[in-house]
Coordinates of C-alpha atoms and ligand atoms in Angstrom, one line a residue:
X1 CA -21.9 -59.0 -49.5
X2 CA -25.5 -57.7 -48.1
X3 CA -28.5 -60.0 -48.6
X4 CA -30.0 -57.6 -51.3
X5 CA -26.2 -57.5 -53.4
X6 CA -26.8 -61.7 -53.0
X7 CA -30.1 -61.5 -54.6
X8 CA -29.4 -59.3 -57.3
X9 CA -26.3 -61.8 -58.0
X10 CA -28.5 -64.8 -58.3
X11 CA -31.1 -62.7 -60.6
X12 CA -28.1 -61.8 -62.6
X13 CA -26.5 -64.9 -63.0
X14 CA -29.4 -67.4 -63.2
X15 CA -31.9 -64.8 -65.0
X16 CA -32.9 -67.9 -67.6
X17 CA -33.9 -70.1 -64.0
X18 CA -36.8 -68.0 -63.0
X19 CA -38.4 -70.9 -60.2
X20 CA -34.9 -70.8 -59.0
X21 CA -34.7 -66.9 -58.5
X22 CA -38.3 -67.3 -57.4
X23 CA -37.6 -69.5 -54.6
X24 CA -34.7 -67.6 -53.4
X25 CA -36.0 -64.5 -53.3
X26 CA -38.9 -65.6 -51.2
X27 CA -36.4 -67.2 -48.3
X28 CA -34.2 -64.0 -48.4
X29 CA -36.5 -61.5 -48.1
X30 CA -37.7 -63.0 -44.8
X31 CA -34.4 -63.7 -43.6
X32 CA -33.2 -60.6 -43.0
X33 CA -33.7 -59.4 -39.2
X34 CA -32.0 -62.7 -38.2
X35 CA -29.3 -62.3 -40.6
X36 CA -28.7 -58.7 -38.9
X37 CA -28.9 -60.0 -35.7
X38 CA -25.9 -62.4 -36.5
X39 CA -23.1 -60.9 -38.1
X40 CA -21.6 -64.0 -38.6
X41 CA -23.8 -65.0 -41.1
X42 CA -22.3 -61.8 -43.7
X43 CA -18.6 -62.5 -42.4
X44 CA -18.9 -66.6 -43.7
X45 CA -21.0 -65.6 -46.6
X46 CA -23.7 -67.9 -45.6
X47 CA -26.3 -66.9 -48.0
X48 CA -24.1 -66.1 -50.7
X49 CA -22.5 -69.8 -50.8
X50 CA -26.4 -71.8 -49.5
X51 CA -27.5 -70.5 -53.0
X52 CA -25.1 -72.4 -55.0
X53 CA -25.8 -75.9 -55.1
X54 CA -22.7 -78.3 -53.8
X55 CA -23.0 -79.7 -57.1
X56 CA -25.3 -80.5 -60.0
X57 CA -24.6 -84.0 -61.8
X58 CA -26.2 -84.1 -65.2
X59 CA -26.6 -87.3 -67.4
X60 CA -28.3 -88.9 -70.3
X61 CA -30.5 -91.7 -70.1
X62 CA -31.2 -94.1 -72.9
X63 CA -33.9 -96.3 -72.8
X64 CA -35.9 -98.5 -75.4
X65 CA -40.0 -97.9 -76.0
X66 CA -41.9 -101.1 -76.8
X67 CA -41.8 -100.4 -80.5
X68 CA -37.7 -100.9 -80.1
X69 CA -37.0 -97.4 -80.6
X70 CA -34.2 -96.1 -78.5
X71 CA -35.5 -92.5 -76.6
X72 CA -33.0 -90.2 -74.8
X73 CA -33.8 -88.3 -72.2
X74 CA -32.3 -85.9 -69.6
X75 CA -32.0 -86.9 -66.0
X76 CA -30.2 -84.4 -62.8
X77 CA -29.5 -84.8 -59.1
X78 CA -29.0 -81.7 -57.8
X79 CA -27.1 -82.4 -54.1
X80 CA -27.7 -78.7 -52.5
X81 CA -26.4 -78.8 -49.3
X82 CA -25.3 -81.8 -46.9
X83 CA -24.8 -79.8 -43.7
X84 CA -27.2 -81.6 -42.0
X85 CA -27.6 -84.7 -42.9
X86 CA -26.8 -87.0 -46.4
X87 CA -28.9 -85.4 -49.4
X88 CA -32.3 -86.2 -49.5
X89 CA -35.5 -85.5 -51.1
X90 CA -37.5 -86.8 -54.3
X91 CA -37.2 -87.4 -58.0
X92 CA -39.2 -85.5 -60.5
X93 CA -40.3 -87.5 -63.9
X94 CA -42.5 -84.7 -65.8
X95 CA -41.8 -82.9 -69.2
X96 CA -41.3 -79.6 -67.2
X97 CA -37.9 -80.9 -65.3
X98 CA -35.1 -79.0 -66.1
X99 CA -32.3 -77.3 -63.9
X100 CA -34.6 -74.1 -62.7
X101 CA -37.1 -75.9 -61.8
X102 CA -34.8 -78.9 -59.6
X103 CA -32.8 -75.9 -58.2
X104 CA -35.6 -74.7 -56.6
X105 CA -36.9 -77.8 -55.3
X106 CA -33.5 -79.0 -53.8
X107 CA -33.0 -75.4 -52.7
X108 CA -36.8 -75.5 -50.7
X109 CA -35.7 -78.5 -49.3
X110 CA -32.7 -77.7 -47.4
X111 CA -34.6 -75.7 -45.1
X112 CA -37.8 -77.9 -45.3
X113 CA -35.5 -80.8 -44.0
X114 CA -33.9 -78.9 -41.5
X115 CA -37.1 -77.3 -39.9
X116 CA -38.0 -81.3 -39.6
X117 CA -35.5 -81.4 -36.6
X118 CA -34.3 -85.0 -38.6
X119 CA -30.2 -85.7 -39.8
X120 CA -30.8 -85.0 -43.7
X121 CA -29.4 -82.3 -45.8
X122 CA -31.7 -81.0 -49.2
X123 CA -31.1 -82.4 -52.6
X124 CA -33.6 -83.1 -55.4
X125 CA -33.4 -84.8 -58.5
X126 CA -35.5 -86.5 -61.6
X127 CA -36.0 -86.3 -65.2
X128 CA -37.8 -84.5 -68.1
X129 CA -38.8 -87.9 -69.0
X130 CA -42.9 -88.1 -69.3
X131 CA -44.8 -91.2 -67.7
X132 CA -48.1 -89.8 -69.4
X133 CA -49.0 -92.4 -71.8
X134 CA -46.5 -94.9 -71.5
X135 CA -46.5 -98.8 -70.6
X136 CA -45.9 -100.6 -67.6
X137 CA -42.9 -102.0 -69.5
X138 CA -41.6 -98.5 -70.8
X139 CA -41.6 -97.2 -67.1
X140 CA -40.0 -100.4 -66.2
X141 CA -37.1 -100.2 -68.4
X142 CA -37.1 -96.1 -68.2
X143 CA -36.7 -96.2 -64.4
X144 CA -34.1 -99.0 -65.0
X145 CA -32.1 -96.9 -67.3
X146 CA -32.2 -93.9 -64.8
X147 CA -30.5 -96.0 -61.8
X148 CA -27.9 -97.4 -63.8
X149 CA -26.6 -93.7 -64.1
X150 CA -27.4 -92.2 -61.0
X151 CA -26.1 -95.5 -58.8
X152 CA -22.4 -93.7 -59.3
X153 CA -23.6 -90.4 -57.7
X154 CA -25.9 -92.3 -54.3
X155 CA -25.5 -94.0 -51.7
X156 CA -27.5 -94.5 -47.9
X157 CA -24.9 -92.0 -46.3
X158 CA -23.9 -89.8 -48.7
X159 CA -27.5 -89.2 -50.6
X160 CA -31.0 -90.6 -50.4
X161 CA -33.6 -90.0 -53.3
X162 CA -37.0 -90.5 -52.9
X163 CA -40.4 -90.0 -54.9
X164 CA -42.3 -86.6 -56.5
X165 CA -44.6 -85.8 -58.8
X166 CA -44.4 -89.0 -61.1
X167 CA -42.3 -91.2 -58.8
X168 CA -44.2 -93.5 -56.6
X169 CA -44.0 -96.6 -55.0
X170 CA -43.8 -98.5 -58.6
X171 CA -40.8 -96.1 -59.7
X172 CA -39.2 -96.3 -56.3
X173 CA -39.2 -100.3 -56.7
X174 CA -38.0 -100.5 -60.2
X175 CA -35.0 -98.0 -59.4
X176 CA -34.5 -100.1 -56.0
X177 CA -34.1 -102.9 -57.8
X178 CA -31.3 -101.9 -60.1
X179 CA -29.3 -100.3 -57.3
X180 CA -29.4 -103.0 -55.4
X181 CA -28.6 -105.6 -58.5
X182 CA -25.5 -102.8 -59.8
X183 CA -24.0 -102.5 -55.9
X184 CA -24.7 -106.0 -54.9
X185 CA -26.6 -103.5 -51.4
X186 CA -29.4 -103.8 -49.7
X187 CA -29.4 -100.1 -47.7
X188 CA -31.6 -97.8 -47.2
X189 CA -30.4 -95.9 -50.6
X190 CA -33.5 -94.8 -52.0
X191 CA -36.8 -93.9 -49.4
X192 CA -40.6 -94.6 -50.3
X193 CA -39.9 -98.4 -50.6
X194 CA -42.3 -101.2 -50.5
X195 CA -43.7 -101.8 -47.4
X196 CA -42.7 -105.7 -47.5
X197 CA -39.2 -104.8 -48.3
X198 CA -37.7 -101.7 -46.4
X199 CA -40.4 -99.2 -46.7
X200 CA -41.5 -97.7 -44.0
X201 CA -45.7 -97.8 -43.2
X202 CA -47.4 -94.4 -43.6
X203 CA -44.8 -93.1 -46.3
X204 CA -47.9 -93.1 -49.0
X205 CA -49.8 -90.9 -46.2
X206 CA -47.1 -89.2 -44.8
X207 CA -47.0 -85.5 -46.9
X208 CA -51.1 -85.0 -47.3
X209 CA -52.1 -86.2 -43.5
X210 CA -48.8 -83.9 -42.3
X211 CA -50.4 -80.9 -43.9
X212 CA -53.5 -81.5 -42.4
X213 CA -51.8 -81.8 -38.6
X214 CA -50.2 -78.6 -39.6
X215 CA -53.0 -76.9 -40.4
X216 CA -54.8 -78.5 -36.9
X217 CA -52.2 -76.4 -35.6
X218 CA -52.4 -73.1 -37.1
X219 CA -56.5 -73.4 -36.4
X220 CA -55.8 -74.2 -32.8
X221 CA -53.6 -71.0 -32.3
X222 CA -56.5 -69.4 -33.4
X223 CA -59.3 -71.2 -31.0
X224 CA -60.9 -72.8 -34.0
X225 CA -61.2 -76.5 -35.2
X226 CA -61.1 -78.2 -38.6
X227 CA -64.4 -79.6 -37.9
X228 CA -67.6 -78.7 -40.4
X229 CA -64.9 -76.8 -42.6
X230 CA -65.1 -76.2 -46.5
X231 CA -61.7 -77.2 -47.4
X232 CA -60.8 -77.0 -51.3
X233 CA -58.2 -79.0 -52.3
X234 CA -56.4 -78.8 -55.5
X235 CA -54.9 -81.8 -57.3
X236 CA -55.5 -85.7 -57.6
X237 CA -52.5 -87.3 -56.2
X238 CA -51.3 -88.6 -53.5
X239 CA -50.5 -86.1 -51.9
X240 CA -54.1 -84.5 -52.0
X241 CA -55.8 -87.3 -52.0
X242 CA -54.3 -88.1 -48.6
X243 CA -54.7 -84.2 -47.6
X244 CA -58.2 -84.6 -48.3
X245 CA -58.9 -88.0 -46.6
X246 CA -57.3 -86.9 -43.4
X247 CA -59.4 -84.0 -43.5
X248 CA -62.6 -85.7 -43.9
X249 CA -61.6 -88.1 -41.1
X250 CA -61.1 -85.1 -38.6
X251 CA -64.9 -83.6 -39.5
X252 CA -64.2 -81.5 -42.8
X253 CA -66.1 -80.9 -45.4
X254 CA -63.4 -81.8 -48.1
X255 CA -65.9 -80.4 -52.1
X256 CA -63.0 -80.3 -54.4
X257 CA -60.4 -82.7 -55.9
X258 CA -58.5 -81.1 -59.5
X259 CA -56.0 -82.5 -62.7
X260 CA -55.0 -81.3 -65.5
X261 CA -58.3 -81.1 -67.1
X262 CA -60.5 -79.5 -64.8
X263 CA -61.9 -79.5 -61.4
X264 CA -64.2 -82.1 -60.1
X265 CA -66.7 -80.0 -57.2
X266 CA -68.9 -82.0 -55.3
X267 CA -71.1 -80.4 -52.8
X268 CA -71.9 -82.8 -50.1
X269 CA -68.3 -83.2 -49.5
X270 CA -66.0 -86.7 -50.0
X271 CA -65.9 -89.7 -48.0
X272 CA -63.8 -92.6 -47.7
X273 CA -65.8 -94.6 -49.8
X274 CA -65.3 -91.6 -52.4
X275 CA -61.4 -91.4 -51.5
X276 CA -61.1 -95.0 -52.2
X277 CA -62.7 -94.6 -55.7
X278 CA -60.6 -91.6 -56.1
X279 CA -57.5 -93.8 -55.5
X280 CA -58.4 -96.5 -58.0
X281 CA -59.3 -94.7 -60.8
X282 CA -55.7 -92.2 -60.6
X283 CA -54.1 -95.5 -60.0
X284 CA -55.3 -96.8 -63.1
X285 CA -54.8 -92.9 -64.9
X286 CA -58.4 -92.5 -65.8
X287 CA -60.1 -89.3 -66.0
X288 CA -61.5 -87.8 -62.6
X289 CA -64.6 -86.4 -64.6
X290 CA -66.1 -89.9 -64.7
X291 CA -67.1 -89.7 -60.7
X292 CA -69.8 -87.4 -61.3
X293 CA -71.4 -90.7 -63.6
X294 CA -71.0 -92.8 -60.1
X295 CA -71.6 -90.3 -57.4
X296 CA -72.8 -87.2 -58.7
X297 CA -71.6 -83.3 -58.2
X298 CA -69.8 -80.9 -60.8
X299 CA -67.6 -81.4 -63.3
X300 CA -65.9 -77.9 -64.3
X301 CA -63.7 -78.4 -67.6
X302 CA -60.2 -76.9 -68.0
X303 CA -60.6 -74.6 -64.5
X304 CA -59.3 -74.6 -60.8
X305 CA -60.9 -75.3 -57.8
X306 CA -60.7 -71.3 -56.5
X307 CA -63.9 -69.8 -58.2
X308 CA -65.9 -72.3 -55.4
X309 CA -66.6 -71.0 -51.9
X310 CA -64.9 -72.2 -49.2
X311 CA -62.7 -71.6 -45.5
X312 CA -59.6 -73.3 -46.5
X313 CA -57.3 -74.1 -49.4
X314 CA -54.7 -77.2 -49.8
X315 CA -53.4 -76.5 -53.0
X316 CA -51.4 -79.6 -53.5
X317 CA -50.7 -79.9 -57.4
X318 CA -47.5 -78.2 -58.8
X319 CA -45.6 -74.9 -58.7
X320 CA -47.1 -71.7 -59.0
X321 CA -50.6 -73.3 -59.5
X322 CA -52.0 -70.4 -57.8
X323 CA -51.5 -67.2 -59.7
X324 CA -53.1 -63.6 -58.6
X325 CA -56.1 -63.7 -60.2
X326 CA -56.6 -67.2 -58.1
X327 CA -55.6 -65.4 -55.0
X328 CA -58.2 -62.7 -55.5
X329 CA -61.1 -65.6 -56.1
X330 CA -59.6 -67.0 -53.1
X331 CA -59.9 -63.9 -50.9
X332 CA -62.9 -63.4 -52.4
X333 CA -64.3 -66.9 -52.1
X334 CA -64.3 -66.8 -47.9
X335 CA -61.1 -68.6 -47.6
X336 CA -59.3 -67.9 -44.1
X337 CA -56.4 -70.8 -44.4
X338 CA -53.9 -71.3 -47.2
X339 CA -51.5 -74.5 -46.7
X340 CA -49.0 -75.7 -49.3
X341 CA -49.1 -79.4 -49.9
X342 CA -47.3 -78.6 -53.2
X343 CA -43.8 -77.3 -53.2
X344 CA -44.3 -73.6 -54.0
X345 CA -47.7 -73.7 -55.5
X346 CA -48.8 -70.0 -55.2
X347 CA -46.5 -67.4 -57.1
X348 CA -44.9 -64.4 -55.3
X349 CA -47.8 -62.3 -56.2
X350 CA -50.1 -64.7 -55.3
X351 CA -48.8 -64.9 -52.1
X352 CA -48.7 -61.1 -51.4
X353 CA -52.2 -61.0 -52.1
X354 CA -53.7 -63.2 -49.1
X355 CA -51.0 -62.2 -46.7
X356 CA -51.9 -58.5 -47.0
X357 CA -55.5 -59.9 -46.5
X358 CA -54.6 -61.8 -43.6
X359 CA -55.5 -65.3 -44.7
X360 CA -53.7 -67.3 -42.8
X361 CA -50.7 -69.0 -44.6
X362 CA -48.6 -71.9 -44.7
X363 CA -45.7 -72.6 -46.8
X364 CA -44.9 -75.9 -48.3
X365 CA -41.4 -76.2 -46.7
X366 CA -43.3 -76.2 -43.3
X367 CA -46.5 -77.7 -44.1
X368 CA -45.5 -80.6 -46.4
X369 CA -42.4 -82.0 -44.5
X370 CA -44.2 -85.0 -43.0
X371 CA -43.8 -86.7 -46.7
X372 CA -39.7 -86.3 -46.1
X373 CA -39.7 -86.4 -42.5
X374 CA -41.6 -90.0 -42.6
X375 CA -38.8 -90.9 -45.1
X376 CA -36.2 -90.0 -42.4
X377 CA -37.8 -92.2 -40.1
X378 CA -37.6 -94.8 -43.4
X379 CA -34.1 -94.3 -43.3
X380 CA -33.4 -95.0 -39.5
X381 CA -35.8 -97.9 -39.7
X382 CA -33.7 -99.4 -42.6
X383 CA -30.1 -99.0 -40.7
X384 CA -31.5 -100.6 -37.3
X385 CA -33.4 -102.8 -39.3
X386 CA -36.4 -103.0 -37.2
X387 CA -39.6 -101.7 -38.1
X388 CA -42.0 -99.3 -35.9
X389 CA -45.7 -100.0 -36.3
X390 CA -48.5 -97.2 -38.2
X391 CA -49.5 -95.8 -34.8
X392 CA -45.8 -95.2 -34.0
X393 CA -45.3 -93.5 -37.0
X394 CA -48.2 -91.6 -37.1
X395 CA -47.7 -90.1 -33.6
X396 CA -44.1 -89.4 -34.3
X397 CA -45.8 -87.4 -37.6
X398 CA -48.4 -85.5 -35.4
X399 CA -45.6 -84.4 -32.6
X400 CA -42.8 -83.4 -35.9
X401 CA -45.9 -81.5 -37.6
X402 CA -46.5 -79.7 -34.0
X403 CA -43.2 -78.9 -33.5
X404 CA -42.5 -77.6 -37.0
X405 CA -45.4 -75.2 -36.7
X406 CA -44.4 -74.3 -32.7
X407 CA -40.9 -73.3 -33.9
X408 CA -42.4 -71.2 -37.0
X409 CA -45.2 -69.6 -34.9
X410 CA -42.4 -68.6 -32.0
X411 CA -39.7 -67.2 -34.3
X412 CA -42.0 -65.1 -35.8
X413 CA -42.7 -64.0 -32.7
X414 CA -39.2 -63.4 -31.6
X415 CA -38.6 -61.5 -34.6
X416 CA -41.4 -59.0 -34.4
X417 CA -43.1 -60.7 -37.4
X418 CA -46.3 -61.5 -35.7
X419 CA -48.9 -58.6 -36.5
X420 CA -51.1 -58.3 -33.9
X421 CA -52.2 -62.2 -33.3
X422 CA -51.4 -62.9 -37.3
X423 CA -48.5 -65.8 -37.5
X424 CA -45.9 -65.0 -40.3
X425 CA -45.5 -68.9 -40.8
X426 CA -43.4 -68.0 -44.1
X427 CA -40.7 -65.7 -42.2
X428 CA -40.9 -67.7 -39.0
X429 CA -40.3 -71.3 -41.0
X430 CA -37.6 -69.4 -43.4
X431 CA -35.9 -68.4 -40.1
X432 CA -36.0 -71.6 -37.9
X433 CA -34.8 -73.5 -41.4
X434 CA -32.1 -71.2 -42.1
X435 CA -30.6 -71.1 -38.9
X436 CA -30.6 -74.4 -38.3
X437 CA -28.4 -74.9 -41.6
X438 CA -25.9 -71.5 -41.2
X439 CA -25.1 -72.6 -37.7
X440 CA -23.8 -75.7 -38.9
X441 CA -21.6 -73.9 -41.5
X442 CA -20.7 -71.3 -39.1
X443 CA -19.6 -74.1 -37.0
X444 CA -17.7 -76.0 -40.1
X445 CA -15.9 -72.5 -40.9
X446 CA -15.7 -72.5 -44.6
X447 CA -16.2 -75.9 -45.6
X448 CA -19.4 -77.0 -47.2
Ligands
LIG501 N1 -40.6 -85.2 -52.7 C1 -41.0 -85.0 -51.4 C2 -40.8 -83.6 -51.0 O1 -41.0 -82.7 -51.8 C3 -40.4 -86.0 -50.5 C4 -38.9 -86.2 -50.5 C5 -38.4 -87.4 -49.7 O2 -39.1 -88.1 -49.1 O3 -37.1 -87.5 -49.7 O4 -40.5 -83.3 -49.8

């Protein structure tokens, strides 16, 4: 079965999982002169079997809200593929989980994970339960409730969640605790831990300062430097406001933070100080507007950073964030770099759009692996049990971040995809990631 008869299969079959086709599509289309020059690939039916997940474990989770009513929710691990490693990537708490959109995430992070040179196969996970508006003692008991089901399905070799949108280092230490009381283990099961107990330093920083080393990268292949850029960044968490204060720290001019209700713009650009507040007042999930009452700026109800001017983008909030329409603003706007810190935050369209006007683009399953490759380095941390120190980490971050881009930039290269000193960073990452994974199948035969 050709590539294209693969496609049209998964349209066919998972039509109702459109993030799912979505994401698909997008690694196939740029797959294709490596998958002619190897006809192994076609023989094993690499493709065809990498877009059905190994398997997809599906469970209910009951839990009790502080009035004593019992709640049910919906919780899923999806464990994609383990060719390279145990399963691993995050867990997704938001009213918008469902299979689609965990398909496409655990099938993103297959290749993500393998383009981060580190032992870990792709898997995602998380529930459709909704940490907007509830207690500390609801999340407690919620998170609780969701480790005593998915303890059967994990375990440090075999498949190692982590945080997304929603899961942080609270979540991460509530579940931790209920593994570890359930299996009577103290392993490296679960990745984004407390620093004091198994967590490895830099974690928090890990995804928002690797997109920013990234993008270091793709400015240096093009003899320019980050320095006295207008970056807009989209999104308040951590991983923005960690893209942002790494850009600020290397000479940026970082004007624009966003959430669900708007876009906060402020024209002198954000400092650490500004960071800091930033921090505190998501911590505590109060609304960004009220900065312009401390330090001033714009506050631009219910819109998205892209009507603002600017040289580079870091949207860093959800999928398909970035529509067409905010593609043409951005084009429009003076923006010459796009880099995902989000996992597929600009829609196909979207991305057609700035390519064919040679803005120079970064896909999240290049640009934001420093969140999962720090958590790698979690994991071998936690089995030698010795701990490395920030500056270790940090370096080990910058040369992954490097190489991940190197590899990108040269296979688009060696498959004719660079046009005339423009990277294909989407083919050339799709390629490396791919590889990496089919070889290991090839070499398996046809188990896996
Ligand atoms: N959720 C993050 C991602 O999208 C991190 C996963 C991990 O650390 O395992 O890559």
């Amino acid at each position: 079965m050709s590539i294209n008869q693969a496609i049209k299969k998964v349209e066919e079959r998972y039509a109702h999982q459109p993030e799912f086709v979505q994401a698909v599509k997008e690694v196939a289309l740029t797959i294709a002169p490596l998958y002619d020059a190897h006809p192994e690939y076609e023989k094993l039916k690499i493709f065809e079997r990498l877009v059905e997940p190994d398997r997809v474990i599906a469970f209910r989770v009951n839990w009790e809200n502080d009035k004593g009513e019992v709640q049910v929710n919906r919780g899923w691990r999806v464990q994609f593929c383990n060719a390279l490693g145990p399963y691993k990537g995050g867990l997704r708490f938001h009213p918008t989980v469902n299979q689609s959109v965990l398909k496409f995430l655990g099938f993103e992070q297959i290749f993500k994970n393998a383009l981060t040179g580190l032992p870990i196969g792709g898997g995602k996970g998380g529930s459709d339960f909704d940490p907007k508006g509830k207690s500390e003692s609801e999340i407690r008991r919620f998170c609780y409730a969701f480790m005593r089901e998915l303890h059967h399905y994990i375990s440090k070799d075999m498949d190692v969640p982590a945080g997304d949108i929603g899961v942080g280092g609270r979540e991460v230490s509530y579940m931790y605790a209920m593994y570890k009381n359930l299996t009577h283990e103290y392993s490296g099961v679960l990745t984004g831990k407390g620093v004091g107990f198994g967590g490895s330093l830099m974690r928090t920083e890990a995804t928002g300062y690797g997109a920013v080393y990234f993008l270091e990268n793709m400015l240096k292949a093009q003899n320019e430097s980050i320095e006295g850029k207008v970056v807009l960044v989209s999104g308040a968490g951590n991983v923005s406001l960690h893209a942002a204060e790494k850009a600020c720290m290397l000479g940026a001019k970082v004007v624009t933070v966003s959430d669900s209700q708007g876009t906060l713009y402020d024209e002198k650009g954000l400092d650490q100080e500004k960071i800091n507040w930033l921090k505190k007042q998501k911590d505590q999930s109060k609304p960004l507007s009220e900065y312009i009452e401390v330090y001033g700026g714009e506050w631009f109800a219910g819109q998205k950073p892209w009507h603002i001017k600017g040289d580079i983008a870091i949207p860093s909030a959800t999928q398909n964030e970035v529509n067409e329409e905010d593609a043409k603003l951005m084009v429009d706007n003076g923006i010459k770099y796009v880099v995902e810190g989000a996992n597929m935050p600009l829609t196909a369209e979207a991305i057609d759009h700035i390519r064919d006007n040679r803005v120079h683009y970064a896909p999240g399953k290049a640009a934001n692996a420093g969140g999962v490759a720090v958590s790698a380095l979690e994991m071998s941390q936690n089995s030698v049990r010795q701990y490395k120190t920030f500056e270790q980490i940090d370096e080990r971050l910058k040369n992954i971040m490097k190489n991940i881009h190197d590899c990108a930039a040269e296979a688009s290269e060696t498959y004719n995809q660079t046009d005339n000193g423009y990277v294909d960073y989407m083919a050339g990452s799709n390629i490396v990631g791919f590889k990496r994974v089919a070889d290991a199948l090839v070499a398996y035969g046809f188990l896996n």
